[in-house]
Amino acid sequence: MKLLLIGAGNMGGAMLQGLHVKDITVVEAYPPRAKELQELYPTIKIVNEIPSLEGYLVILAIKPQSFGTLHTKGIAEGVISIMAGINLEKLKSGIMAKHYIRSMPNMAALVRKSATSLCGDVALKDEAMDVLSSIGRCFWLESEKELDIATGLSGSAPAWIALVAEALSDGAVNLGMKREITYQYIATLFEGVGEVLKTEHPALLKDKVMSPAGTTAAGYAKLEEGKVRDSFIKAMEASYERAKGFSK
C-alpha cells in the first residue's frame, strides 16, 4: 500500500510518528517544516507539491480553511480526511478518489493512544481502520453527525483536558507542591483513571470516591458551584456547531 500524507503540521506530524505503513510520501510545502521532517524521518520521501494521486491511499491532514485552495490530479484509491467539518459531499467535490472516509484522530497519536473516529464508505472501512489503528483505537460511526460530535469529544477535548490538568496543577502549587511534581503526578492520575473508566461507569466511579462529608465532596461542591459540568456540555455544543459551519 502506498500512503500519501498531505499536510504534516501538528496533527499530521503526530500521525506520522505512529503510522506503520512503510511506503509513505509526505507533502509539506513549508520549507523549514519539510527540512525538520526529513531530519526526523530520513527514510520517508518529503515533497513540496502534490503528486498524481493514482495508486495512493491519501490522508488529507490540512486545515479545513485550506481545502478550497487544494489542487490535485489523478484519482486516489481512497481518501481519509481528518479535516474538521468538511463533509463527504464537499470532500468529493474537491478531490477525486474511488472511496472516501472522514476521520477524527487526536493529539494522543503522538504516543499511539489516539481515540480515532471514522465514517464513510464501508468499502474502505477495513483498510482505513487498519492504517489508523497504528496510532490508537478506532471507532466506526454510522453518521457524519456523530463524527461532527466526535470532533469535540476526541479532536478538541484533549485541549480541554489539558486545561483541567493545568488548573489542578495550579491549585496544588498554590497550596505548596512543586510544579514539576504536579505535572507528572497528574499525568499518572489521568492514565490510571482512564484505565478504570474502560470498565467502570463514570457516575459509579464518582460515587465510589465521594464519601459523605469527605474531601472529594467538598471539592465537588465547588466544581458544581462554578458550573464546570455545564461548561463542558456547552463546550461540546460549541465545537459541534463550529464543525458543522466548516461545511457551509
Tab-separated table of C-alpha atoms in Angstrom:
chain	number	residue	atom	x	y	z
A	1	MET	CA	0.000	0.000	0.000
A	2	LYS	CA	1.271	3.468	-0.904
A	3	LEU	CA	0.277	6.212	1.527
A	4	LEU	CA	0.256	9.911	0.691
A	5	LEU	CA	0.063	12.264	3.675
A	6	ILE	CA	-0.949	15.756	2.573
A	7	GLY	CA	-0.121	18.147	5.390
A	8	ALA	CA	2.273	17.442	8.246
A	9	GLY	CA	1.505	20.120	10.800
A	10	ASN	CA	0.587	19.358	14.386
A	11	MET	CA	-1.967	16.626	13.678
A	12	GLY	CA	-0.386	15.221	10.519
A	13	GLY	CA	3.007	15.187	12.225
A	14	ALA	CA	1.561	13.388	15.248
A	15	MET	CA	0.062	10.738	12.984
A	16	LEU	CA	3.331	10.336	11.098
A	17	GLN	CA	5.073	9.171	14.260
A	18	GLY	CA	2.725	6.226	14.640
A	19	LEU	CA	1.782	5.127	11.125
A	20	HIS	CA	3.171	1.666	10.437
A	21	VAL	CA	2.941	1.871	6.632
A	22	LYS	CA	6.432	1.737	5.156
A	23	ASP	CA	5.758	3.368	1.781
A	24	ILE	CA	4.826	6.923	2.791
A	25	THR	CA	5.168	10.130	0.816
A	26	VAL	CA	4.614	13.367	2.730
A	27	VAL	CA	3.556	16.627	1.109
A	28	GLU	CA	4.819	19.627	3.071
A	29	ALA	CA	5.070	22.964	1.262
A	30	TYR	CA	6.635	24.950	4.127
A	31	PRO	CA	10.434	24.555	3.657
A	32	PRO	CA	11.519	24.758	7.334
A	33	ARG	CA	8.926	22.149	8.314
A	34	ALA	CA	9.896	19.935	5.360
A	35	LYS	CA	13.558	20.109	6.452
A	36	GLU	CA	12.605	19.257	10.020
A	37	LEU	CA	10.574	16.237	8.874
A	38	GLN	CA	13.397	14.981	6.648
A	39	GLU	CA	15.779	15.101	9.605
A	40	LEU	CA	13.286	13.275	11.821
A	41	TYR	CA	12.362	10.668	9.192
A	42	PRO	CA	15.300	10.267	6.776
A	43	THR	CA	13.756	7.225	5.052
A	44	ILE	CA	10.470	8.973	4.209
A	45	LYS	CA	10.007	10.832	0.947
A	46	ILE	CA	9.179	14.512	1.517
A	47	VAL	CA	7.864	16.582	-1.420
A	48	ASN	CA	6.593	20.155	-1.674
A	49	GLU	CA	3.941	19.555	-4.334
A	50	ILE	CA	1.112	17.028	-4.505
A	51	PRO	CA	1.955	14.239	-6.979
A	52	SER	CA	-0.618	12.385	-9.060
A	53	LEU	CA	-2.990	10.596	-6.708
A	54	GLU	CA	-3.046	7.408	-8.789
A	55	GLY	CA	-2.363	4.331	-6.670
A	56	TYR	CA	-2.281	6.202	-3.350
A	57	LEU	CA	-4.346	5.973	-0.207
A	58	VAL	CA	-4.435	9.654	0.742
A	59	ILE	CA	-4.605	11.060	4.261
A	60	LEU	CA	-5.750	14.657	3.988
A	61	ALA	CA	-4.403	16.487	7.038
A	62	ILE	CA	-4.637	20.124	6.007
A	63	LYS	CA	-6.673	22.773	7.793
A	64	PRO	CA	-10.328	22.837	6.718
A	65	GLN	CA	-9.951	26.501	5.798
A	66	SER	CA	-7.329	25.482	3.194
A	67	PHE	CA	-9.462	22.841	1.493
A	68	GLY	CA	-10.843	25.271	-1.071
A	69	THR	CA	-7.334	26.006	-2.380
A	70	LEU	CA	-6.360	22.335	-2.789
A	71	HIS	CA	-5.303	21.346	-6.333
A	72	THR	CA	-4.836	17.679	-7.210
A	73	LYS	CA	-4.666	15.467	-10.279
A	74	GLY	CA	-5.493	11.805	-10.744
A	75	ILE	CA	-7.863	9.511	-8.868
A	76	ALA	CA	-6.765	8.127	-5.483
A	77	GLU	CA	-7.548	4.601	-4.325
A	78	GLY	CA	-9.104	6.199	-1.285
A	79	VAL	CA	-9.111	9.406	0.759
A	80	ILE	CA	-9.109	9.609	4.540
A	81	SER	CA	-9.818	13.177	5.612
A	82	ILE	CA	-9.063	14.369	9.133
A	83	MET	CA	-10.361	17.881	8.438
A	84	ALA	CA	-12.955	19.010	10.958
A	85	GLY	CA	-16.361	19.740	9.497
A	86	ILE	CA	-15.638	19.032	5.806
A	87	ASN	CA	-18.482	16.644	4.978
A	88	LEU	CA	-18.292	13.798	2.488
A	89	GLU	CA	-20.233	15.687	-0.164
A	90	LYS	CA	-17.829	18.624	-0.057
A	91	LEU	CA	-14.850	16.271	0.143
A	92	LYS	CA	-15.915	14.509	-3.051
A	93	SER	CA	-16.171	17.834	-4.862
A	94	GLY	CA	-12.596	18.796	-4.033
A	95	ILE	CA	-10.524	15.636	-4.522
A	96	MET	CA	-11.033	12.599	-6.766
A	97	ALA	CA	-10.970	9.108	-5.265
A	98	LYS	CA	-12.659	5.725	-5.510
A	99	HIS	CA	-13.722	5.800	-1.847
A	100	TYR	CA	-13.937	8.369	0.933
A	101	ILE	CA	-13.612	8.287	4.714
A	102	ARG	CA	-13.939	11.077	7.252
A	103	SER	CA	-11.867	10.613	10.380
A	104	MET	CA	-11.095	12.459	13.592
A	105	PRO	CA	-7.940	11.397	15.448
A	106	ASN	CA	-6.411	13.427	18.265
A	107	MET	CA	-3.001	14.526	19.506
A	108	ALA	CA	-2.574	11.333	21.536
A	109	ALA	CA	-1.477	9.876	18.190
A	110	LEU	CA	1.942	11.116	19.332
A	111	VAL	CA	2.044	8.189	21.780
A	112	ARG	CA	-0.188	5.844	19.726
A	113	LYS	CA	-3.130	6.400	22.071
A	114	SER	CA	-5.461	8.352	19.793
A	115	ALA	CA	-9.209	7.825	20.062
A	116	THR	CA	-9.971	7.954	16.340
A	117	SER	CA	-13.486	8.160	14.893
A	118	LEU	CA	-14.320	7.181	11.308
A	119	CYS	CA	-17.321	7.132	8.990
A	120	GLY	CA	-17.888	6.954	5.248
A	121	ASP	CA	-17.613	4.307	2.513
A	122	VAL	CA	-17.805	0.823	4.010
A	123	ALA	CA	-15.653	-0.455	1.124
A	124	LEU	CA	-12.701	1.462	2.611
A	125	LYS	CA	-13.556	0.798	6.264
A	126	ASP	CA	-11.209	-2.136	6.955
A	127	GLU	CA	-8.211	-0.583	5.224
A	128	ALA	CA	-8.742	2.787	6.908
A	129	MET	CA	-9.101	1.213	10.334
A	130	ASP	CA	-6.008	-0.902	9.758
A	131	VAL	CA	-3.947	2.187	8.933
A	132	LEU	CA	-5.331	4.350	11.730
A	133	SER	CA	-5.247	1.635	14.390
A	134	SER	CA	-1.473	2.077	14.312
A	135	ILE	CA	-1.965	5.388	16.152
A	136	GLY	CA	-4.533	4.189	18.703
A	137	ARG	CA	-8.051	2.811	18.983
A	138	CYS	CA	-10.585	3.291	16.176
A	139	PHE	CA	-14.351	3.790	16.489
A	140	TRP	CA	-16.557	3.316	13.407
A	141	LEU	CA	-19.551	5.673	13.460
A	142	GLU	CA	-22.761	5.383	11.457
A	143	SER	CA	-23.283	9.024	10.505
A	144	GLU	CA	-21.492	12.278	9.781
A	145	LYS	CA	-23.452	13.929	12.580
A	146	GLU	CA	-21.815	11.548	15.056
A	147	LEU	CA	-18.417	12.341	13.584
A	148	ASP	CA	-19.003	16.090	13.945
A	149	ILE	CA	-19.883	15.442	17.599
A	150	ALA	CA	-16.688	13.391	17.913
A	151	THR	CA	-14.771	16.456	16.716
A	152	GLY	CA	-15.314	17.865	20.186
A	153	LEU	CA	-15.198	14.590	22.082
A	154	SER	CA	-11.957	13.375	20.521
A	155	GLY	CA	-10.377	16.161	18.490
A	156	SER	CA	-10.921	19.132	20.801
A	157	ALA	CA	-11.279	17.560	24.243
A	158	PRO	CA	-7.526	16.927	24.682
A	159	ALA	CA	-7.112	20.716	24.904
A	160	TRP	CA	-9.906	20.904	27.478
A	161	ILE	CA	-8.420	18.032	29.467
A	162	ALA	CA	-5.061	19.816	29.334
A	163	LEU	CA	-6.814	22.872	30.784
A	164	VAL	CA	-8.118	20.714	33.643
A	165	ALA	CA	-4.624	19.332	34.207
A	166	GLU	CA	-3.124	22.804	34.294
A	167	ALA	CA	-5.808	24.043	36.698
A	168	LEU	CA	-5.247	21.083	39.054
A	169	SER	CA	-1.516	21.751	38.934
A	170	ASP	CA	-2.060	25.451	39.689
A	171	GLY	CA	-4.233	24.517	42.652
A	172	ALA	CA	-1.613	22.134	44.048
A	173	VAL	CA	1.204	24.660	43.524
A	174	ASN	CA	-0.877	27.327	45.233
A	175	LEU	CA	-1.060	25.064	48.271
A	176	GLY	CA	2.691	24.387	48.292
A	177	MET	CA	3.509	21.456	45.989
A	178	LYS	CA	6.372	21.749	43.480
A	179	ARG	CA	5.243	22.334	39.885
A	180	GLU	CA	7.446	19.636	38.300
A	181	ILE	CA	5.935	17.018	40.600
A	182	THR	CA	2.331	18.068	39.941
A	183	TYR	CA	2.529	17.607	36.179
A	184	GLN	CA	3.968	14.094	36.442
A	185	TYR	CA	1.506	13.232	39.180
A	186	ILE	CA	-1.482	14.444	37.168
A	187	ALA	CA	-0.350	12.610	34.009
A	188	THR	CA	-0.146	9.379	36.011
A	189	LEU	CA	-3.505	10.143	37.612
A	190	PHE	CA	-5.222	10.632	34.234
A	191	GLU	CA	-3.671	7.461	32.852
A	192	GLY	CA	-4.915	5.403	35.782
A	193	VAL	CA	-8.431	6.850	35.795
A	194	GLY	CA	-8.642	6.299	32.030
A	195	GLU	CA	-7.959	2.608	32.523
A	196	VAL	CA	-10.621	2.353	35.215
A	197	LEU	CA	-13.182	4.127	33.013
A	198	LYS	CA	-12.843	1.400	30.378
A	199	THR	CA	-14.877	-0.878	32.658
A	200	GLU	CA	-16.468	1.470	35.206
A	201	HIS	CA	-19.337	3.900	34.578
A	202	PRO	CA	-18.199	7.486	35.365
A	203	ALA	CA	-21.088	8.064	37.775
A	204	LEU	CA	-20.261	4.885	39.696
A	205	LEU	CA	-16.581	5.790	39.898
A	206	LYS	CA	-17.506	9.253	41.185
A	207	ASP	CA	-19.818	7.792	43.839
A	208	LYS	CA	-17.169	5.311	44.997
A	209	VAL	CA	-14.631	8.095	45.502
A	210	MET	CA	-17.000	10.644	47.052
A	211	SER	CA	-17.760	9.643	50.638
A	212	PRO	CA	-20.236	11.650	52.777
A	213	ALA	CA	-18.820	14.951	54.052
A	214	GLY	CA	-15.374	13.988	52.759
A	215	THR	CA	-12.656	15.862	50.906
A	216	THR	CA	-13.956	14.850	47.455
A	217	ALA	CA	-17.474	16.004	48.272
A	218	ALA	CA	-16.157	19.380	49.434
A	219	GLY	CA	-14.228	19.896	46.196
A	220	TYR	CA	-17.075	18.565	44.056
A	221	ALA	CA	-19.467	21.114	45.544
A	222	LYS	CA	-17.119	23.906	44.436
A	223	LEU	CA	-16.971	22.464	40.901
A	224	GLU	CA	-20.764	22.460	40.752
A	225	GLU	CA	-20.803	25.994	42.118
A	226	GLY	CA	-18.552	27.002	39.211
A	227	LYS	CA	-20.828	25.205	36.727
A	228	VAL	CA	-17.960	23.050	35.439
A	229	ARG	CA	-20.306	20.321	34.158
A	230	ASP	CA	-22.455	22.892	32.339
A	231	SER	CA	-19.353	24.488	30.810
A	232	PHE	CA	-18.153	21.173	29.367
A	233	ILE	CA	-21.581	20.461	27.873
A	234	LYS	CA	-21.603	23.921	26.285
A	235	ALA	CA	-18.055	23.408	25.010
A	236	MET	CA	-19.220	20.249	23.228
A	237	GLU	CA	-22.141	22.131	21.700
A	238	ALA	CA	-19.891	24.976	20.515
A	239	SER	CA	-17.394	22.557	18.984
A	240	TYR	CA	-20.175	20.708	17.156
A	241	GLU	CA	-21.663	23.913	15.760
A	242	ARG	CA	-18.239	25.099	14.568
A	243	ALA	CA	-17.580	21.727	12.901
A	244	LYS	CA	-20.887	21.964	11.027
A	245	GLY	CA	-20.044	25.508	9.977
A	246	PHE	CA	-16.925	24.422	8.073
A	247	SER	CA	-19.100	22.559	5.562
A	248	LYS	CA	-21.105	25.645	4.598
